[in-house]
């Protein structure tokens, strides 16, 4: 039974904790957080004292990117397997006191929303084969989709994730703003949002492209621009429409 | 039994045809298309001769926005109920020879992909109550989500749809490009794309926002910009990150 300690208990830490407790073959032995206010499920495992951390086979660092180096330096032990979960940081961001590794889940974590880890790609990097096997045992207990990526590939993948997840979500937010301006419920857009994502599960996005830009329908595009009052929305409309047309030409 | 004729047999026309044939209470009696090469399911219903169009309770115009006026003028009959399916056009785009109406489905249609209409918002507009009741009978046979929107509201909704569907799909295409640059399979991004859309089914997009921009993580954002070689991708990254930060401040 692989013993796991989680360090950092925000949205991501909570998602990991729930997934680990629901998995077999791995055990969550402790959770460190600066403050120990947690939900009841994990209260007994929480500590706010780094020096109280028990021995574990893997310390999973789930703090924000900016706090990774600080946590790495503050750990009161040496030569143990410590993995951060950040897409954009090299393993070495944790320092060299411990055996630094990476266990990056390609997923978005929000409060109050459970994530099924089974399909989530978990991207691993370690300094030697033994550590990689430990990480692999851990990741396979949670997901069927385990990947081995070096820092450069992981960083690029994280960048791609920003486009398809964070930026996409902001386009949803703009859709919600536009609905609100017209006193229409955002609910109207939800089936379309889902179908657009479902299409991308089986089709290549470039061949799934629809809309006025790819149809070169200048009249509709001009009337859309005239309707937008927010300057950033106008700029986005122009830039994205141009990008769609240019992408189409490239193919 | 309401008799429906479809005019225009591209991706949208095919999706309507399949949905109508699968529904009860409405019957597809004919399909007009400039050329009559169709799939075998609908071959018997196809004509390329407008003057051969049989009487129907509703003529559903599924041609591209630019061809709506031309088709409206070319119809060889008068005073029948003719609805176009375009989000951005007023009913009057069909001319005044027939009783012009609108039946706009808020969905994206691609070749080789069946769309379940049952959750699709169908937005109706007609010139009198009798026509609206006919449209309503038609739309309710296909979907549980029937809406009554005037031209202005429908146009705004169509604009919102461009953001959450067409532009979102282009962000997926950028994700695919970035994966390809690193020789990573696009499959890696698919679970994240789906989860992002599923989150939006129950959460407000503004409260579901994650990523470096909303966390104000300048270091990650700078390293992302340095990784982007395509100038449009750089501009989009900067503009969307700024929009996310500004949106966050507004709330």
Short mmCIF file of C-alpha atoms in Angstrom, two decimals:
data_model
loop_
_atom_site.label_atom_id
_atom_site.label_comp_id
_atom_site.label_asym_id
_atom_site.label_seq_id
_atom_site.Cartn_x
_atom_site.Cartn_y
_atom_site.Cartn_z
CA UNK A 1 0.00 0.00 0.00
CA UNK A 2 1.55 3.24 -1.20
CA UNK A 3 1.36 5.99 1.42
CA UNK A 4 0.61 9.46 0.09
CA UNK A 5 0.79 12.82 1.85
CA UNK A 6 -0.79 15.87 0.24
CA UNK A 7 0.80 19.28 0.74
CA UNK A 8 -1.57 22.14 -0.03
CA UNK A 9 -5.33 21.79 0.20
CA UNK A 10 -6.98 24.13 -2.30
CA UNK A 11 -9.30 22.98 -5.10
CA UNK A 12 -6.64 20.72 -6.63
CA UNK A 13 -5.52 19.26 -3.29
CA UNK A 14 -9.12 18.44 -2.40
CA UNK A 15 -9.72 16.78 -5.77
CA UNK A 16 -6.57 14.65 -5.32
CA UNK A 17 -7.55 13.77 -1.74
CA UNK A 18 -11.02 12.59 -2.78
CA UNK A 19 -9.64 10.58 -5.68
CA UNK A 20 -6.92 8.95 -3.55
CA UNK A 21 -9.38 7.97 -0.85
CA UNK A 22 -11.68 6.41 -3.46
CA UNK A 23 -8.84 4.44 -5.11
CA UNK A 24 -7.42 1.09 -4.07
CA UNK A 25 -3.74 0.29 -3.56
CA UNK A 26 -2.88 3.78 -2.34
CA UNK A 27 -3.60 5.43 0.98
CA UNK A 28 -3.84 9.06 1.97
CA UNK A 29 -1.96 9.32 5.26
CA UNK A 30 -1.83 13.07 5.81
CA UNK A 31 -2.71 16.50 4.46
CA UNK A 32 -0.69 19.61 5.20
CA UNK A 33 -2.28 23.02 4.83
CA UNK A 34 -1.29 26.40 6.24
CA UNK A 35 -4.63 26.55 7.95
CA UNK A 36 -6.41 23.36 8.95
CA UNK A 37 -9.99 24.36 8.23
CA UNK A 38 -11.17 21.59 5.97
CA UNK A 39 -14.32 19.73 5.25
CA UNK A 40 -15.28 17.00 7.68
CA UNK A 41 -14.21 14.14 5.42
CA UNK A 42 -10.53 15.03 5.76
CA UNK A 43 -10.41 16.78 9.12
CA UNK A 44 -8.62 13.93 10.88
CA UNK A 45 -5.80 13.91 8.31
CA UNK A 46 -5.07 17.64 8.38
CA UNK A 47 -2.06 19.31 9.96
CA UNK A 48 -0.75 22.85 9.70
CA UNK A 49 2.68 21.85 11.02
CA UNK A 50 5.23 20.78 8.38
CA UNK A 51 7.44 19.24 11.08
CA UNK A 52 4.57 16.92 12.00
CA UNK A 53 4.53 15.31 8.52
CA UNK A 54 4.61 11.53 8.79
CA UNK A 55 6.74 9.28 6.57
CA UNK A 56 5.12 8.72 3.18
CA UNK A 57 6.15 7.06 -0.08
CA UNK A 58 5.13 10.15 -2.02
CA UNK A 59 4.56 13.77 -0.99
CA UNK A 60 2.24 15.38 -3.51
CA UNK A 61 2.69 19.16 -3.58
CA UNK A 62 -0.61 20.84 -4.58
CA UNK A 63 0.22 24.45 -3.74
CA UNK A 64 0.08 27.29 -6.30
CA UNK A 65 3.01 27.49 -8.75
CA UNK A 66 4.51 30.45 -6.91
CA UNK A 67 4.67 28.58 -3.58
CA UNK A 68 6.33 25.40 -4.90
CA UNK A 69 9.94 26.54 -4.32
CA UNK A 70 9.15 27.81 -0.84
CA UNK A 71 7.46 24.54 0.15
CA UNK A 72 10.34 22.53 -1.34
CA UNK A 73 12.82 24.44 0.81
CA UNK A 74 10.67 24.29 3.94
CA UNK A 75 10.20 20.52 4.02
CA UNK A 76 11.88 19.26 7.24
CA UNK A 77 13.27 16.04 5.70
CA UNK A 78 15.63 14.95 2.93
CA UNK A 79 15.92 12.42 0.12
CA UNK A 80 12.24 11.52 -0.01
CA UNK A 81 10.08 11.41 -3.16
CA UNK A 82 8.32 14.77 -3.52
CA UNK A 83 6.27 15.55 -6.65
CA UNK A 84 4.72 18.84 -7.57
CA UNK A 85 1.60 18.98 -9.72
CA UNK A 86 2.29 22.09 -11.82
CA UNK A 87 2.32 21.92 -15.61
CA UNK A 88 4.70 24.82 -16.16
CA UNK A 89 7.43 24.12 -13.61
CA UNK A 90 10.45 21.83 -13.92
CA UNK A 91 10.83 19.20 -11.21
CA UNK A 92 13.83 21.18 -9.95
CA UNK A 93 11.53 23.98 -8.82
CA UNK A 94 11.19 21.90 -5.64
CA UNK A 95 14.94 22.28 -4.95
CA UNK A 96 17.36 19.38 -4.44
CA UNK A 97 16.88 18.48 -0.81
CA UNK A 98 14.47 15.73 -1.79
CA UNK A 99 13.97 13.53 -4.90
CA UNK A 100 12.00 16.04 -6.94
CA UNK A 101 9.42 14.75 -9.40
CA UNK A 102 6.29 15.87 -11.26
CA UNK A 103 2.80 14.46 -11.32
CA UNK A 104 0.76 16.84 -13.50
CA UNK A 105 -2.95 16.14 -14.02
CA UNK A 106 -4.31 17.67 -17.21
CA UNK A 107 -7.57 18.81 -15.69
CA UNK A 108 -9.33 21.83 -14.22
CA UNK A 109 -10.32 21.78 -10.56
CA UNK A 110 -13.04 23.92 -9.05
CA UNK A 111 -14.54 24.05 -5.63
CA UNK A 112 -17.79 22.08 -5.22
CA UNK A 113 -17.19 19.97 -8.29
CA UNK A 114 -15.97 16.38 -8.15
CA UNK A 115 -13.65 15.31 -10.96
CA UNK A 116 -13.57 11.72 -12.14
CA UNK A 117 -9.84 11.06 -12.47
CA UNK A 118 -10.17 7.85 -14.48
CA UNK A 119 -9.86 9.59 -17.88
CA UNK A 120 -7.57 12.43 -16.77
CA UNK A 121 -4.11 12.27 -18.36
CA UNK A 122 -1.57 12.21 -15.52
CA UNK A 123 1.85 13.32 -16.76
CA UNK A 124 4.85 11.98 -14.86
CA UNK A 125 8.50 12.92 -14.59
CA UNK A 126 11.05 11.55 -12.12
CA UNK A 127 14.82 11.47 -11.68
CA UNK A 128 15.28 7.69 -11.70
CA UNK A 129 13.45 4.51 -12.62
CA UNK A 130 12.54 3.56 -9.07
CA UNK A 131 10.82 6.88 -8.47
CA UNK A 132 9.11 6.70 -11.83
CA UNK A 133 7.74 3.26 -10.91
CA UNK A 134 6.40 4.64 -7.61
CA UNK A 135 4.75 7.55 -9.42
CA UNK A 136 3.38 5.15 -12.00
CA UNK A 137 1.83 2.91 -9.34
CA UNK A 138 0.25 5.99 -7.80
CA UNK A 139 -1.04 7.43 -11.10
CA UNK A 140 -2.37 4.12 -12.40
CA UNK A 141 -4.40 3.68 -9.22
CA UNK A 142 -6.26 6.85 -10.22
CA UNK A 143 -6.31 7.01 -14.01
CA UNK A 144 -6.16 4.81 -17.10
CA UNK A 145 -4.28 7.58 -18.88
CA UNK A 146 -0.69 7.81 -17.58
CA UNK A 147 1.87 9.72 -19.65
CA UNK A 148 5.63 10.26 -19.44
CA UNK A 149 6.52 13.79 -20.42
CA UNK A 150 9.66 15.82 -19.99
CA UNK A 151 9.49 19.41 -18.76
CA UNK A 152 9.40 20.93 -22.24
CA UNK A 153 6.53 18.75 -23.50
CA UNK A 154 4.62 19.26 -20.26
CA UNK A 155 4.99 23.03 -20.48
CA UNK A 156 3.69 23.03 -24.05
CA UNK A 157 0.78 20.82 -23.03
CA UNK A 158 -0.02 23.18 -20.18
CA UNK A 159 -0.01 26.07 -22.64
CA UNK A 160 -2.42 24.15 -24.91
CA UNK A 161 -4.59 23.51 -21.85
CA UNK A 162 -4.78 27.24 -21.16
CA UNK A 163 -6.22 27.75 -24.65
CA UNK A 164 -8.75 24.89 -24.60
CA UNK A 165 -9.81 25.28 -20.97
CA UNK A 166 -9.08 28.68 -19.38
CA UNK A 167 -9.57 30.75 -22.53
CA UNK A 168 -12.55 28.68 -23.62
CA UNK A 169 -14.16 29.27 -20.25
CA UNK A 170 -13.71 32.98 -20.73
CA UNK A 171 -15.52 32.76 -24.08
CA UNK A 172 -18.35 31.09 -22.14
CA UNK A 173 -18.26 34.06 -19.75
CA UNK A 174 -18.55 36.48 -22.69
CA UNK A 175 -21.51 34.44 -23.95
CA UNK A 176 -23.08 34.79 -20.50
CA UNK A 177 -22.47 38.57 -20.57
CA UNK A 178 -24.11 38.90 -23.99
CA UNK A 179 -27.13 36.88 -22.83
CA UNK A 180 -27.42 39.05 -19.75
CA UNK A 181 -27.38 42.24 -21.86
CA UNK A 182 -30.42 40.88 -23.69
CA UNK A 183 -32.00 39.42 -20.50
CA UNK A 184 -31.73 35.94 -21.97
CA UNK A 185 -30.87 33.01 -19.70
CA UNK A 186 -27.37 31.53 -20.10
CA UNK A 187 -29.16 28.16 -20.11
CA UNK A 188 -29.92 28.75 -23.79
CA UNK A 189 -26.20 28.41 -24.60
CA UNK A 190 -25.50 25.33 -22.49
CA UNK A 191 -26.56 22.63 -25.01
CA UNK A 192 -24.44 24.32 -27.68
CA UNK A 193 -21.42 24.50 -25.36
CA UNK A 194 -21.75 20.80 -24.62
CA UNK A 195 -22.23 19.78 -28.26
CA UNK A 196 -19.18 21.83 -29.30
CA UNK A 197 -17.04 19.93 -26.77
CA UNK A 198 -18.61 16.57 -27.70
CA UNK A 199 -17.83 17.18 -31.37
CA UNK A 200 -14.18 17.71 -30.44
CA UNK A 201 -14.13 14.28 -28.78
CA UNK A 202 -14.33 12.55 -32.14
CA UNK A 203 -13.57 15.18 -34.80
CA UNK A 204 -10.47 17.23 -35.51
CA UNK A 205 -11.29 20.81 -34.48
CA UNK A 206 -10.19 22.23 -37.82
CA UNK A 207 -12.72 20.11 -39.70
CA UNK A 208 -15.43 20.82 -37.12
CA UNK A 209 -15.19 24.60 -37.61
CA UNK A 210 -18.51 26.31 -38.36
CA UNK A 211 -19.79 29.89 -38.23
CA UNK A 212 -19.64 33.14 -40.19
CA UNK A 213 -15.83 33.48 -40.21
CA UNK A 214 -15.13 30.13 -41.88
CA UNK A 215 -18.05 30.76 -44.29
CA UNK A 216 -16.49 34.18 -45.10
CA UNK A 217 -19.87 35.75 -44.35
CA UNK A 218 -18.73 39.39 -44.08
CA UNK A 219 -22.23 40.77 -43.72
CA UNK A 220 -22.98 38.74 -40.58
CA UNK A 221 -19.53 39.50 -39.16
CA UNK A 222 -20.02 43.24 -39.65
CA UNK A 223 -23.44 43.17 -38.01
CA UNK A 224 -21.96 41.22 -35.08
CA UNK A 225 -19.18 43.76 -34.61
CA UNK A 226 -21.73 46.56 -34.65
CA UNK A 227 -23.64 44.83 -31.84
CA UNK A 228 -20.63 44.55 -29.52
CA UNK A 229 -20.26 47.46 -27.11
CA UNK A 230 -17.28 46.14 -25.14
CA UNK A 231 -13.98 47.06 -26.78
CA UNK A 232 -12.19 43.85 -25.74
CA UNK A 233 -15.07 41.79 -27.14
CA UNK A 234 -14.74 43.66 -30.44
CA UNK A 235 -10.98 43.02 -30.56
CA UNK A 236 -11.50 39.34 -29.74
CA UNK A 237 -14.19 39.01 -32.41
CA UNK A 238 -11.90 40.50 -35.06
CA UNK A 239 -8.80 38.57 -34.00
CA UNK A 240 -10.55 35.19 -33.68
CA UNK A 241 -12.46 35.60 -36.94
CA UNK A 242 -9.21 36.46 -38.73
CA UNK A 243 -7.48 33.49 -37.10
CA UNK A 244 -10.25 31.14 -38.25
CA UNK A 245 -10.01 32.42 -41.81
CA UNK A 246 -6.23 32.19 -41.84
CA UNK A 247 -6.31 28.69 -40.33
CA UNK A 248 -8.77 27.60 -43.01
CA UNK A 249 -6.46 28.88 -45.75
CA UNK A 250 -3.47 27.10 -44.25
CA UNK A 251 -5.19 23.71 -44.45
CA UNK B 1 -49.89 15.53 -39.44
CA UNK B 2 -47.86 18.65 -40.22
CA UNK B 3 -46.22 18.47 -43.66
CA UNK B 4 -42.72 19.90 -43.87
CA UNK B 5 -40.58 20.65 -46.92
CA UNK B 6 -36.89 21.39 -46.49
CA UNK B 7 -35.20 23.84 -48.84
CA UNK B 8 -31.42 23.49 -48.85
CA UNK B 9 -29.68 20.26 -47.96
CA UNK B 10 -26.28 21.05 -46.44
CA UNK B 11 -25.20 19.99 -42.94
CA UNK B 12 -28.10 21.85 -41.28
CA UNK B 13 -30.70 20.62 -43.78
CA UNK B 14 -29.58 17.04 -43.27
CA UNK B 15 -29.73 17.39 -39.49
CA UNK B 16 -33.29 18.79 -39.71
CA UNK B 17 -34.32 16.05 -42.16
CA UNK B 18 -33.07 13.28 -39.88
CA UNK B 19 -34.72 14.85 -36.83
CA UNK B 20 -38.06 15.35 -38.62
CA UNK B 21 -38.13 11.79 -39.90
CA UNK B 22 -37.44 10.50 -36.39
CA UNK B 23 -40.16 12.68 -34.79
CA UNK B 24 -43.86 11.95 -34.55
CA UNK B 25 -46.69 14.27 -35.58
CA UNK B 26 -44.70 15.87 -38.38
CA UNK B 27 -43.81 14.49 -41.80
CA UNK B 28 -41.04 15.36 -44.20
CA UNK B 29 -42.69 15.50 -47.62
CA UNK B 30 -39.92 16.91 -49.79
CA UNK B 31 -36.37 18.25 -49.94
CA UNK B 32 -35.21 20.80 -52.46
CA UNK B 33 -31.53 21.13 -53.25
CA UNK B 34 -29.75 22.68 -56.22
CA UNK B 35 -28.20 19.33 -56.91
CA UNK B 36 -29.99 16.16 -55.92
CA UNK B 37 -27.04 14.05 -54.87
CA UNK B 38 -28.02 12.98 -51.39
CA UNK B 39 -27.57 10.01 -49.17
CA UNK B 40 -29.83 7.06 -49.78
CA UNK B 41 -32.13 7.73 -46.83
CA UNK B 42 -33.54 10.87 -48.44
CA UNK B 43 -33.03 10.20 -52.14
CA UNK B 44 -36.75 9.63 -52.81
CA UNK B 45 -37.67 13.01 -51.32
CA UNK B 46 -35.13 15.09 -53.22
CA UNK B 47 -35.87 17.47 -56.07
CA UNK B 48 -33.72 20.10 -57.76
CA UNK B 49 -36.75 21.82 -59.30
CA UNK B 50 -38.36 24.58 -57.22
CA UNK B 51 -41.49 24.49 -59.37
CA UNK B 52 -41.98 20.85 -58.42
CA UNK B 53 -42.35 21.69 -54.72
CA UNK B 54 -45.48 20.06 -53.29
CA UNK B 55 -47.88 21.81 -50.91
CA UNK B 56 -46.59 21.80 -47.34
CA UNK B 57 -47.66 23.37 -44.04
CA UNK B 58 -44.14 24.70 -43.49
CA UNK B 59 -41.23 25.30 -45.85
CA UNK B 60 -38.03 25.25 -43.82
CA UNK B 61 -35.26 27.20 -45.53
CA UNK B 62 -31.85 25.75 -44.60
CA UNK B 63 -29.62 27.53 -47.12
CA UNK B 64 -26.68 29.74 -46.17
CA UNK B 65 -27.52 33.24 -44.89
CA UNK B 66 -26.47 34.84 -48.16
CA UNK B 67 -28.87 32.69 -50.22
CA UNK B 68 -31.99 33.29 -48.08
CA UNK B 69 -33.23 36.37 -50.01
CA UNK B 70 -32.65 34.72 -53.36
CA UNK B 71 -34.57 31.58 -52.36
CA UNK B 72 -37.38 33.68 -50.88
CA UNK B 73 -37.78 35.48 -54.22
CA UNK B 74 -37.49 32.32 -56.30
CA UNK B 75 -40.24 30.35 -54.58
CA UNK B 76 -42.97 29.72 -57.19
CA UNK B 77 -45.91 30.17 -54.79
CA UNK B 78 -47.41 32.82 -52.51
CA UNK B 79 -48.87 33.25 -49.05
CA UNK B 80 -47.52 30.01 -47.62
CA UNK B 81 -45.61 29.67 -44.32
CA UNK B 82 -41.87 29.83 -45.05
CA UNK B 83 -39.36 29.93 -42.20
CA UNK B 84 -35.64 30.46 -42.48
CA UNK B 85 -33.26 29.01 -39.89
CA UNK B 86 -30.65 31.79 -39.64
CA UNK B 87 -29.87 33.44 -36.34
CA UNK B 88 -28.75 36.77 -37.74
CA UNK B 89 -31.45 37.52 -40.30
CA UNK B 90 -34.87 39.09 -39.78
CA UNK B 91 -37.86 37.10 -41.06
CA UNK B 92 -38.26 39.75 -43.77
CA UNK B 93 -35.03 38.57 -45.40
CA UNK B 94 -37.30 36.03 -47.13
CA UNK B 95 -39.26 38.83 -48.82
CA UNK B 96 -43.00 39.33 -48.57
CA UNK B 97 -44.35 36.94 -51.18
CA UNK B 98 -44.97 34.32 -48.50
CA UNK B 99 -45.66 34.41 -44.75
CA UNK B 100 -42.07 34.79 -43.61
CA UNK B 101 -41.06 33.31 -40.26
CA UNK B 102 -37.97 32.15 -38.39
CA UNK B 103 -37.12 28.81 -36.82
CA UNK B 104 -33.56 29.16 -35.51
CA UNK B 105 -31.95 26.15 -33.82
CA UNK B 106 -29.18 27.14 -31.40
CA UNK B 107 -26.85 24.35 -32.39
CA UNK B 108 -23.83 23.55 -34.56
CA UNK B 109 -24.23 21.11 -37.43
CA UNK B 110 -21.39 19.18 -39.00
CA UNK B 111 -21.32 16.51 -41.60
CA UNK B 112 -21.18 12.94 -40.29
CA UNK B 113 -22.42 13.91 -36.85
CA UNK B 114 -25.99 13.33 -35.68
CA UNK B 115 -27.40 15.98 -33.38
CA UNK B 116 -30.00 15.08 -30.78
CA UNK B 117 -32.52 17.91 -31.15
CA UNK B 118 -34.38 17.21 -27.92
CA UNK B 119 -32.34 19.70 -25.84
CA UNK B 120 -31.63 22.20 -28.64
CA UNK B 121 -33.30 25.59 -28.06
CA UNK B 122 -35.46 26.30 -31.13
CA UNK B 123 -36.16 30.02 -31.39
CA UNK B 124 -39.37 30.99 -33.19
CA UNK B 125 -40.71 34.15 -34.75
CA UNK B 126 -43.83 34.50 -36.92
CA UNK B 127 -46.10 37.25 -38.20
CA UNK B 128 -49.35 36.07 -36.64
CA UNK B 129 -50.62 33.71 -33.96
CA UNK B 130 -51.76 31.01 -36.36
CA UNK B 131 -48.31 30.75 -37.94
CA UNK B 132 -46.67 30.83 -34.53
CA UNK B 133 -48.88 27.91 -33.45
CA UNK B 134 -47.86 25.94 -36.55
CA UNK B 135 -44.18 26.65 -35.88
CA UNK B 136 -44.68 25.71 -32.26
CA UNK B 137 -46.27 22.37 -33.16
CA UNK B 138 -43.33 21.71 -35.44
CA UNK B 139 -40.65 22.76 -32.93
CA UNK B 140 -42.21 20.90 -30.00
CA UNK B 141 -42.20 17.70 -32.04
CA UNK B 142 -38.41 18.00 -32.12
CA UNK B 143 -37.32 19.72 -28.92
CA UNK B 144 -38.37 20.29 -25.33
CA UNK B 145 -36.78 23.73 -25.50
CA UNK B 146 -38.92 26.09 -27.60
CA UNK B 147 -38.31 29.84 -27.31
CA UNK B 148 -40.03 32.94 -28.68
CA UNK B 149 -37.46 35.56 -29.62
CA UNK B 150 -37.70 38.69 -31.68
CA UNK B 151 -35.07 39.51 -34.30
CA UNK B 152 -32.94 41.61 -31.97
CA UNK B 153 -32.77 39.00 -29.20
CA UNK B 154 -32.12 36.24 -31.72
CA UNK B 155 -29.28 38.20 -33.30
CA UNK B 156 -27.65 38.75 -29.91
CA UNK B 157 -28.05 35.08 -29.08
CA UNK B 158 -26.44 34.15 -32.38
CA UNK B 159 -23.53 36.45 -31.55
CA UNK B 160 -23.16 34.76 -28.15
CA UNK B 161 -23.23 31.41 -29.95
CA UNK B 162 -20.34 32.50 -32.17
CA UNK B 163 -18.26 33.12 -29.03
CA UNK B 164 -19.13 29.90 -27.17
CA UNK B 165 -19.16 27.61 -30.20
CA UNK B 166 -17.26 28.89 -33.26
CA UNK B 167 -14.54 30.75 -31.36
CA UNK B 168 -14.26 28.03 -28.75
CA UNK B 169 -13.75 25.49 -31.51
CA UNK B 170 -10.91 27.60 -32.87
CA UNK B 171 -9.27 27.57 -29.42
CA UNK B 172 -9.49 23.77 -29.64
CA UNK B 173 -7.78 24.02 -33.05
CA UNK B 174 -4.98 26.09 -31.52
CA UNK B 175 -4.64 23.45 -28.78
CA UNK B 176 -4.34 20.82 -31.51
CA UNK B 177 -1.67 22.89 -33.30
CA UNK B 178 0.36 23.27 -30.09
CA UNK B 179 0.13 19.52 -29.44
CA UNK B 180 1.25 18.80 -32.98
CA UNK B 181 4.28 21.11 -32.60
CA UNK B 182 5.35 18.94 -29.66
CA UNK B 183 4.27 15.67 -31.35
CA UNK B 184 1.73 15.09 -28.61
CA UNK B 185 -1.64 13.54 -29.47
CA UNK B 186 -4.67 15.89 -29.34
CA UNK B 187 -6.35 13.07 -27.38
CA UNK B 188 -4.53 14.36 -24.30
CA UNK B 189 -6.65 17.53 -24.36
CA UNK B 190 -10.01 15.86 -24.99
CA UNK B 191 -10.95 15.02 -21.36
CA UNK B 192 -10.10 18.60 -20.34
CA UNK B 193 -12.23 20.04 -23.17
CA UNK B 194 -15.17 17.91 -22.08
CA UNK B 195 -14.79 18.72 -18.37
CA UNK B 196 -14.61 22.46 -19.15
CA UNK B 197 -17.93 22.24 -21.01
CA UNK B 198 -19.49 20.01 -18.33
CA UNK B 199 -18.52 22.53 -15.64
CA UNK B 200 -20.37 25.23 -17.58
CA UNK B 201 -23.53 23.10 -17.50
CA UNK B 202 -23.95 23.74 -13.78
CA UNK B 203 -21.60 26.60 -12.87
CA UNK B 204 -21.54 30.23 -13.94
CA UNK B 205 -18.49 30.60 -16.22
CA UNK B 206 -17.14 33.55 -14.25
CA UNK B 207 -16.96 31.51 -11.06
CA UNK B 208 -15.52 28.49 -12.92
CA UNK B 209 -12.54 30.47 -14.23
CA UNK B 210 -9.14 28.88 -13.51
CA UNK B 211 -5.63 29.28 -14.90
CA UNK B 212 -2.63 31.62 -14.73
CA UNK B 213 -4.49 34.81 -15.79
CA UNK B 214 -7.11 34.72 -13.05
CA UNK B 215 -4.39 33.74 -10.54
CA UNK B 216 -2.34 36.74 -11.73
CA UNK B 217 0.60 34.37 -12.24
CA UNK B 218 2.78 36.66 -14.36
CA UNK B 219 5.74 34.30 -14.42
CA UNK B 220 3.76 31.48 -16.04
CA UNK B 221 2.09 33.90 -18.45
CA UNK B 222 5.45 35.27 -19.58
CA UNK B 223 6.89 31.81 -20.10
CA UNK B 224 3.78 30.87 -22.13
CA UNK B 225 4.12 33.91 -24.36
CA UNK B 226 7.78 33.07 -24.93
CA UNK B 227 6.77 29.59 -26.10
CA UNK B 228 4.30 30.82 -28.73
CA UNK B 229 5.80 31.25 -32.19
CA UNK B 230 2.60 32.19 -34.05
CA UNK B 231 1.92 35.93 -33.85
CA UNK B 232 -1.90 35.55 -33.78
CA UNK B 233 -1.59 33.04 -30.93
CA UNK B 234 0.54 35.54 -29.00
CA UNK B 235 -2.02 38.31 -29.55
CA UNK B 236 -4.86 36.01 -28.50
CA UNK B 237 -2.96 34.94 -25.38
CA UNK B 238 -2.38 38.54 -24.33
CA UNK B 239 -5.90 39.73 -25.15
CA UNK B 240 -7.69 36.79 -23.50
CA UNK B 241 -5.49 36.91 -20.40
CA UNK B 242 -6.16 40.63 -20.06
CA UNK B 243 -9.89 40.05 -20.56
CA UNK B 244 -9.93 37.38 -17.83
CA UNK B 245 -8.15 39.69 -15.41
CA UNK B 246 -10.43 42.61 -16.21
CA UNK B 247 -13.54 40.42 -15.95
CA UNK B 248 -12.38 39.20 -12.55
CA UNK B 249 -11.95 42.78 -11.32
CA UNK B 250 -15.42 43.74 -12.57
CA UNK B 251 -17.11 41.08 -10.45
#
